[in-house]
Short mmCIF file of N, CA and C in Angstrom, two decimals:
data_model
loop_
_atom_site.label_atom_id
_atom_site.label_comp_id
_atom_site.label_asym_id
_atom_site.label_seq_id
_atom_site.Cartn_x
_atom_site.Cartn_y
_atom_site.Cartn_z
N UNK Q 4 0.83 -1.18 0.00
CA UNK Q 4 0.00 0.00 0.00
C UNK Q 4 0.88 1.25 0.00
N UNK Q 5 0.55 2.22 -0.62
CA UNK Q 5 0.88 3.44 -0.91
C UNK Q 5 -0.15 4.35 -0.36
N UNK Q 6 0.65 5.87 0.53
CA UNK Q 6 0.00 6.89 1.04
C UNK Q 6 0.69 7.91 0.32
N UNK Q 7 -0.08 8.69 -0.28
CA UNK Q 7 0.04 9.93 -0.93
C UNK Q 7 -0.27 11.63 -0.70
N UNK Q 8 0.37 12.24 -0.32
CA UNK Q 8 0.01 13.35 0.55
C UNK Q 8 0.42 14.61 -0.09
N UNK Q 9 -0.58 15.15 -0.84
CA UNK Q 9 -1.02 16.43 -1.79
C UNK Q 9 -0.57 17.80 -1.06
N UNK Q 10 -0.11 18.67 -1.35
CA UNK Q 10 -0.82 19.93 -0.89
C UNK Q 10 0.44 20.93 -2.27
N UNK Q 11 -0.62 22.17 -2.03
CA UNK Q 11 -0.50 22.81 -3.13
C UNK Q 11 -1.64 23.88 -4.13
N UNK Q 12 -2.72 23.32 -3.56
CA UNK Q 12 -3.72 23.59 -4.65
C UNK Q 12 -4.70 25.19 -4.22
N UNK Q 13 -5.40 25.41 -4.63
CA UNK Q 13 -5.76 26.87 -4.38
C UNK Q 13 -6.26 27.44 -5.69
N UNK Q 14 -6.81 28.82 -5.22
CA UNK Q 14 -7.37 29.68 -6.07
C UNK Q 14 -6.13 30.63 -6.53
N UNK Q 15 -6.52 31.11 -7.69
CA UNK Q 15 -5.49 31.93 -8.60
C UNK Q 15 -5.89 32.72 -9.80
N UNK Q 16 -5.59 33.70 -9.92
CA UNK Q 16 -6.17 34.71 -11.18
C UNK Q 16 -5.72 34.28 -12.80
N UNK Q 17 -6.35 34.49 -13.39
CA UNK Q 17 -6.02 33.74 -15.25
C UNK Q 17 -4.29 34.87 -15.39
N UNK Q 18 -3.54 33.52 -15.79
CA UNK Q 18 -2.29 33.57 -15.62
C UNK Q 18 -1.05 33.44 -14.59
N UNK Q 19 -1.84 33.33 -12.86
CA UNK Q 19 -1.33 33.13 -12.52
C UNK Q 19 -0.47 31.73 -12.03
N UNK Q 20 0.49 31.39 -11.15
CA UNK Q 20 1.19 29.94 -11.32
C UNK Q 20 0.64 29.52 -9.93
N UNK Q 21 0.71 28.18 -9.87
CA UNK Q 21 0.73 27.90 -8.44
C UNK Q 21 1.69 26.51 -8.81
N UNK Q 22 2.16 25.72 -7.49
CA UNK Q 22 3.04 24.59 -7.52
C UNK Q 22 2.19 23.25 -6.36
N UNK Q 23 1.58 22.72 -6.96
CA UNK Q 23 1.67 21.45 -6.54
C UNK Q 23 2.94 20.18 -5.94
N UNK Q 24 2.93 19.68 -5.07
CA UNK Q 24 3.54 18.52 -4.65
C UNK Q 24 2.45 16.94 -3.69
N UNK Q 25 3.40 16.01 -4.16
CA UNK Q 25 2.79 15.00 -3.78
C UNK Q 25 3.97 14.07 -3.36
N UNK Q 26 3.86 13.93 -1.74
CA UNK Q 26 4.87 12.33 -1.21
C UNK Q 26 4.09 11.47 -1.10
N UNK Q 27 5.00 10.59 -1.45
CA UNK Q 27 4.41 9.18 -1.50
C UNK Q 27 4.97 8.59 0.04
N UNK Q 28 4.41 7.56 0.30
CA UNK Q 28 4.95 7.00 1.78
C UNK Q 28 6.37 5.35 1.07
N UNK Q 29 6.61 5.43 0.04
CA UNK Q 29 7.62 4.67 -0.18
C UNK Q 29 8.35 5.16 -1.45
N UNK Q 30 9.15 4.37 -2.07
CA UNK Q 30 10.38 4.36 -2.79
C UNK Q 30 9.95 3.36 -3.81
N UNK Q 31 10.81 3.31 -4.86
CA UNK Q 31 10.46 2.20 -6.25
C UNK Q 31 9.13 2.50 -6.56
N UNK Q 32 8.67 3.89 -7.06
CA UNK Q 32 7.83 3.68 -7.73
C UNK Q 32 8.30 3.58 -9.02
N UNK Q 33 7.41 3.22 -9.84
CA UNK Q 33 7.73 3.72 -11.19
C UNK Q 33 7.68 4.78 -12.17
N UNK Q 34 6.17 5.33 -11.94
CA UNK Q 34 5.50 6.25 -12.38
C UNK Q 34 4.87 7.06 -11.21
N UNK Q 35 5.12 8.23 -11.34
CA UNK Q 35 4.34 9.38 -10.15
C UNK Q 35 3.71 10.89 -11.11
N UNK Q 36 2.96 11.01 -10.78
CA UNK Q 36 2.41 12.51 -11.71
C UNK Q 36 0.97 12.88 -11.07
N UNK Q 37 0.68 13.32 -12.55
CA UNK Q 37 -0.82 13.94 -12.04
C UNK Q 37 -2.19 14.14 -12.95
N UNK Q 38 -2.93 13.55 -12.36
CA UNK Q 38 -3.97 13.61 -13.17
C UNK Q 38 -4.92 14.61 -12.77
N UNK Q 39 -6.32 15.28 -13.59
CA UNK Q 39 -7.43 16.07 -13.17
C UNK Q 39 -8.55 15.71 -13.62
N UNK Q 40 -9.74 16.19 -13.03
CA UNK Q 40 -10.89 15.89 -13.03
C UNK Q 40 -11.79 17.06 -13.16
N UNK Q 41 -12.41 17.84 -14.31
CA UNK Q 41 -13.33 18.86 -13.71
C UNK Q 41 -15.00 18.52 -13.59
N UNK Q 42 -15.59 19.11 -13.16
CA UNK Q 42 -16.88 18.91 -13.31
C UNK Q 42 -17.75 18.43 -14.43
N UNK Q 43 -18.05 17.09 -14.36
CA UNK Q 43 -18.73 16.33 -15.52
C UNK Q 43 -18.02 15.82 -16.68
N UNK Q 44 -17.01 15.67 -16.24
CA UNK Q 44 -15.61 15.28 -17.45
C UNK Q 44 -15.03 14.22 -16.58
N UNK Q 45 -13.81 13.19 -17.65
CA UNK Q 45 -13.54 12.61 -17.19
C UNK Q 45 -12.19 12.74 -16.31
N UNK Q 46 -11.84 12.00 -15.67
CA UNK Q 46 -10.45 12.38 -15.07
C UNK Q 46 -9.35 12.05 -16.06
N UNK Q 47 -8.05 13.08 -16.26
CA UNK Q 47 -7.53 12.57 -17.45
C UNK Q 47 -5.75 13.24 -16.84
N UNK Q 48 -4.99 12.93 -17.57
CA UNK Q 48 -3.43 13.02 -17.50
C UNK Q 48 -3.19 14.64 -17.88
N UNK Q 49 -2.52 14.68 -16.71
CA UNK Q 49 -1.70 16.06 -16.91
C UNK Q 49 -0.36 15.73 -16.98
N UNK Q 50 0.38 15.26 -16.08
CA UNK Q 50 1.53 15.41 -16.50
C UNK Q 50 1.78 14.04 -15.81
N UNK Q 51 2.97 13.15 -16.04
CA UNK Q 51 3.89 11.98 -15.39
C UNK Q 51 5.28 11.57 -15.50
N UNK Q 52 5.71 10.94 -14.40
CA UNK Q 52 7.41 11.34 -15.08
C UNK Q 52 7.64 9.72 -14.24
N UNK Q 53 8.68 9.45 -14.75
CA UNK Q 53 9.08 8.05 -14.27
C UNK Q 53 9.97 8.23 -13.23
N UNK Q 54 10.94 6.84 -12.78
CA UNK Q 54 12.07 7.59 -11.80
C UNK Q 54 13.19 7.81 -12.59
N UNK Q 55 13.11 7.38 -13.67
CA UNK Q 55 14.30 8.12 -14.78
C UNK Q 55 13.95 8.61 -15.23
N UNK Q 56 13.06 9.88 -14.59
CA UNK Q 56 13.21 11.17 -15.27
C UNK Q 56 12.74 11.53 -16.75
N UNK Q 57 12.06 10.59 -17.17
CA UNK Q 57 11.35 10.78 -17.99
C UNK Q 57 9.64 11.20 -18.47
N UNK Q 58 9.57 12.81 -19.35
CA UNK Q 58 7.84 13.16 -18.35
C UNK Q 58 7.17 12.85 -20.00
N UNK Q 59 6.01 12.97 -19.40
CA UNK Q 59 4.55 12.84 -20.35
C UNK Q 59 4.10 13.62 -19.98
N UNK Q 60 3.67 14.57 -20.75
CA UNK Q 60 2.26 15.81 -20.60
C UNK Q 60 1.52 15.81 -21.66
N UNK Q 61 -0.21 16.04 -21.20
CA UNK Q 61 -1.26 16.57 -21.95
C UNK Q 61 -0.82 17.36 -22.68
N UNK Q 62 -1.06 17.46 -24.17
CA UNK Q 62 -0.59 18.99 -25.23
C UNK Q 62 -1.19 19.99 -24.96
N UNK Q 63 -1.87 20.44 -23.92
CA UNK Q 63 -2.46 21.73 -23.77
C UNK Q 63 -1.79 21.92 -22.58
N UNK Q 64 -1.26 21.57 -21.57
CA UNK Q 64 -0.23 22.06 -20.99
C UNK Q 64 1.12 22.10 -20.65
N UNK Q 65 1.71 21.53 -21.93
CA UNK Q 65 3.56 20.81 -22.05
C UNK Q 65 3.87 22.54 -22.20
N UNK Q 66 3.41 23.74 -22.76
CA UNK Q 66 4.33 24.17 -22.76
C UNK Q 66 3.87 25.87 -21.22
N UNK Q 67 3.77 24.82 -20.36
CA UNK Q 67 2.87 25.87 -19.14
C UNK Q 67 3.32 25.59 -17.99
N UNK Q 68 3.70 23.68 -17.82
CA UNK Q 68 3.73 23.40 -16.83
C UNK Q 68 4.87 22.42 -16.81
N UNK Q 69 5.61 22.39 -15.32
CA UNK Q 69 6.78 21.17 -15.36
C UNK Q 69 6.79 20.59 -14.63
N UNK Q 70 6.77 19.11 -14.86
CA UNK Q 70 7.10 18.06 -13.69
C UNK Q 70 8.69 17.36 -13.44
N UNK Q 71 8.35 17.62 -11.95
CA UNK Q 71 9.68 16.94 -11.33
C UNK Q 71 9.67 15.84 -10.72
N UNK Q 72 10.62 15.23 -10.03
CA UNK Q 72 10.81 14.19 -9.06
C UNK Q 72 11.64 14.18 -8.40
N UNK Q 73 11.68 14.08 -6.83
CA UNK Q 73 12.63 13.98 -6.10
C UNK Q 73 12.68 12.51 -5.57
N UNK Q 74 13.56 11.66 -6.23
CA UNK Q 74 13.47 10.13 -6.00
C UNK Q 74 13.75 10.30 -4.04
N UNK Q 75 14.84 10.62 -3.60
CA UNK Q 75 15.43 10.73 -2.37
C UNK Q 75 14.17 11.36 -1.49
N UNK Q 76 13.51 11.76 -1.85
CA UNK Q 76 12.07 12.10 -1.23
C UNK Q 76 10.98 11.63 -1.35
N UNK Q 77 11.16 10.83 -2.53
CA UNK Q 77 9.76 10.21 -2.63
C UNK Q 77 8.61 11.27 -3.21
N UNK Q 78 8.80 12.41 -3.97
CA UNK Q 78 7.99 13.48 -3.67
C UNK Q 78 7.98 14.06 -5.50
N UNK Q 79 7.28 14.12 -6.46
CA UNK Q 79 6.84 14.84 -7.14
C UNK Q 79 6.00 15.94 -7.43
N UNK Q 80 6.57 16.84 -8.37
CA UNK Q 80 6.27 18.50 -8.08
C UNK Q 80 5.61 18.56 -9.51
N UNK Q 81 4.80 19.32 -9.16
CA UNK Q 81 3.96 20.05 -10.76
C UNK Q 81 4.10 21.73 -10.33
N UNK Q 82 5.10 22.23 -11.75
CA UNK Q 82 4.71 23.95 -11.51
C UNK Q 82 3.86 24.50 -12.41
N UNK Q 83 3.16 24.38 -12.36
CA UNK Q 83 1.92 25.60 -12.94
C UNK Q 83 2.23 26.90 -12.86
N UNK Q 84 2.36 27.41 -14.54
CA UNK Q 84 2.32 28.69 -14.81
C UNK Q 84 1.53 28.97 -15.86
N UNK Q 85 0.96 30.47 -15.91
CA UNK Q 85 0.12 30.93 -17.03
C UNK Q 85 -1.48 30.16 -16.82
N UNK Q 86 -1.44 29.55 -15.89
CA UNK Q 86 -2.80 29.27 -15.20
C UNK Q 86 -3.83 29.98 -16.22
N UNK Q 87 -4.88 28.95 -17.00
CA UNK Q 87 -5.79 29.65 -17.25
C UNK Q 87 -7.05 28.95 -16.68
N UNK Q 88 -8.40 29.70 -16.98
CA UNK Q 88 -9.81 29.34 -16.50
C UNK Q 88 -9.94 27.85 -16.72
N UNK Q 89 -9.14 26.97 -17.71
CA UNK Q 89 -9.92 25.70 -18.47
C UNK Q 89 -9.04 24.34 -17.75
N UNK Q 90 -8.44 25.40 -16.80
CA UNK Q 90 -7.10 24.10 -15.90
C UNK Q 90 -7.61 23.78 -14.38
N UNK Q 91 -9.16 24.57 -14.30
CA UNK Q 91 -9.89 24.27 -13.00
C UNK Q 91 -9.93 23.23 -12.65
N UNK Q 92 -10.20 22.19 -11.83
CA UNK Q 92 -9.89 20.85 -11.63
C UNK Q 92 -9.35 20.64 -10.49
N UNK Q 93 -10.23 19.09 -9.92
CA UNK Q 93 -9.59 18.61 -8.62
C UNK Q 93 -8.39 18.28 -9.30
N UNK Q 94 -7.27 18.29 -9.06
CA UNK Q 94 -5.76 17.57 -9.54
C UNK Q 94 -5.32 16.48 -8.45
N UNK Q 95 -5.39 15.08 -8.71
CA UNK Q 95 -5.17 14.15 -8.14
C UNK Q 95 -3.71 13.18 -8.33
N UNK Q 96 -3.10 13.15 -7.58
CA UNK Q 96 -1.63 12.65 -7.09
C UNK Q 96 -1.59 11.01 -7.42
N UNK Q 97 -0.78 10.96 -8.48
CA UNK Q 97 -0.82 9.43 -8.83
C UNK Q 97 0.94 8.28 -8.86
N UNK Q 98 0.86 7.39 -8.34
CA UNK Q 98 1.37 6.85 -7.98
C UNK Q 98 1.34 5.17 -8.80
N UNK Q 99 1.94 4.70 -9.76
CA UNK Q 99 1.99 3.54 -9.51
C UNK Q 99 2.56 2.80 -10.89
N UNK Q 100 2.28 2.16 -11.95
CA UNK Q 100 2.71 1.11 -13.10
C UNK Q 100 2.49 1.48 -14.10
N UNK Q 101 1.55 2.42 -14.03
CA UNK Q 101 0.77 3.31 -15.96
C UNK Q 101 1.75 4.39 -16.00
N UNK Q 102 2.14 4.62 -17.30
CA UNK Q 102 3.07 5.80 -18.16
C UNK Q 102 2.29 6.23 -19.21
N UNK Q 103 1.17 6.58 -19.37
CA UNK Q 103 0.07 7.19 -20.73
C UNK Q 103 -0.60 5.57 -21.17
N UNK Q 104 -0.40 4.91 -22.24
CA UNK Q 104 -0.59 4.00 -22.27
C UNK Q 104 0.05 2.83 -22.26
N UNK Q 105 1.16 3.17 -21.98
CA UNK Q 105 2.35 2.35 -21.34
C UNK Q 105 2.15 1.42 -20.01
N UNK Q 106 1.94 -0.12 -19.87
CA UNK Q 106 1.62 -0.81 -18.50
C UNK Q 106 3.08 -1.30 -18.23
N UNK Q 107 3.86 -1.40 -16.86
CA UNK Q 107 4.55 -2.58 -16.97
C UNK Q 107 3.81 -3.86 -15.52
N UNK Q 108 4.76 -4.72 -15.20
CA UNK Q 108 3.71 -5.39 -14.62
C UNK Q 108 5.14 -5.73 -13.29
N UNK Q 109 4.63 -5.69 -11.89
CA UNK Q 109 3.30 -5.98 -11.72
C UNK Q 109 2.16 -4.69 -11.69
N UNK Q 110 1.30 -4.62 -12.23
CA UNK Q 110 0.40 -3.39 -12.32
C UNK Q 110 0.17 -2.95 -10.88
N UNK Q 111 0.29 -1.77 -10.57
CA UNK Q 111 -0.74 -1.39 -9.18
C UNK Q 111 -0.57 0.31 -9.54
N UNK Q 112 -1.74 0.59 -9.04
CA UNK Q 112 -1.98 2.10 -9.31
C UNK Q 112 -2.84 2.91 -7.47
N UNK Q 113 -2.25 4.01 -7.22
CA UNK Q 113 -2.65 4.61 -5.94
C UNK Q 113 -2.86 5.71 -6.23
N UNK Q 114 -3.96 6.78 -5.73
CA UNK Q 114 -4.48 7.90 -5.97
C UNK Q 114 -3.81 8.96 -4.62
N UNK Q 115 -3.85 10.15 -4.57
CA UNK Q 115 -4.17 10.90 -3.13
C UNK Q 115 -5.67 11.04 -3.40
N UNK Q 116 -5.57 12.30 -2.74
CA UNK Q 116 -7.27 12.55 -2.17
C UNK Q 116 -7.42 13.48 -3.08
N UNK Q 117 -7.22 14.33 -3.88
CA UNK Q 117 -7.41 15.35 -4.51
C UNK Q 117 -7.20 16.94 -4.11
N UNK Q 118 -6.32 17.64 -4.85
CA UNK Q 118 -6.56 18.72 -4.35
C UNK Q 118 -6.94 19.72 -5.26
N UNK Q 119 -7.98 21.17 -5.43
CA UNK Q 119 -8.53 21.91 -5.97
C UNK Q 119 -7.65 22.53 -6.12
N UNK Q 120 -7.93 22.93 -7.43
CA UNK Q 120 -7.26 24.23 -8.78
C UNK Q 120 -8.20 25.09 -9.07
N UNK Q 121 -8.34 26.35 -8.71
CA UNK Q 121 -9.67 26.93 -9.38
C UNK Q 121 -8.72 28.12 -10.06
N UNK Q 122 -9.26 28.37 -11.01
CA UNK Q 122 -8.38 29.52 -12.17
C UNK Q 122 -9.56 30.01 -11.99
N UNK Q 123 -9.50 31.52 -11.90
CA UNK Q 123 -10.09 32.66 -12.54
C UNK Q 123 -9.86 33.37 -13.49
N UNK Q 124 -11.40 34.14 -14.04
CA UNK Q 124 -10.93 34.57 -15.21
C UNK Q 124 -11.19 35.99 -15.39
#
């Protein structure tokens, strides 16, 4: 089992940045990033990075936002900049075997709890 512990999220004016982070309670993951969810949509990939440092981002925000990883921490960072109205969304902390459509095995996947993005416009 994996514990995942968010904080970061908040209100912000159209353009402004905010920075997300998420620890995980262990080591060897494979894949850590972030997914979102807005109202009546599905939950979908924002950004993911492996432990070699390798990221995946949604094309509407590769050139806005950057993901990191601090393996020695256990802890991946999303910076959000240029924040606009359409990036509102719970943003949920992901943890586990998926890379976009990439599986390796053994599969296991862990969520956090979600934390709110609200852009204004």
């Amino acid at each position: 089992q994996v514990q995942l512990v968010e904080s970061g999220g908040g209100w912000v004016q159209n353009g402004g940045s905010l920075r997300l982070s998420c620890a995980a309670s262990r080591s060897s993951i494979w894949v850590m990033g972030w997914y979102r969810q807005a109202p009546g949509k599905q939950r979908e990939l924002v950004a993911v990075i492996t432990s070699g440092g390798t990221p995946k981002y949604r094309d509407s925000v590769e050139d806005r936002f950057t993901i990191s990883r601090d393996n020695a921490k256990n802890t991946v960072y999303l910076q959000m900049n240029n924040l606009k109205p359409e990036d509102t969304a719970v943003y949920y902390c992901y943890a586990g075997s998926r890379f976009g459509l990439q599986r390796r095995t053994p599969e296991y996947d862990y969520w956090g709890q979600g934390t709110q993005v609200t852009v204004s416009s």
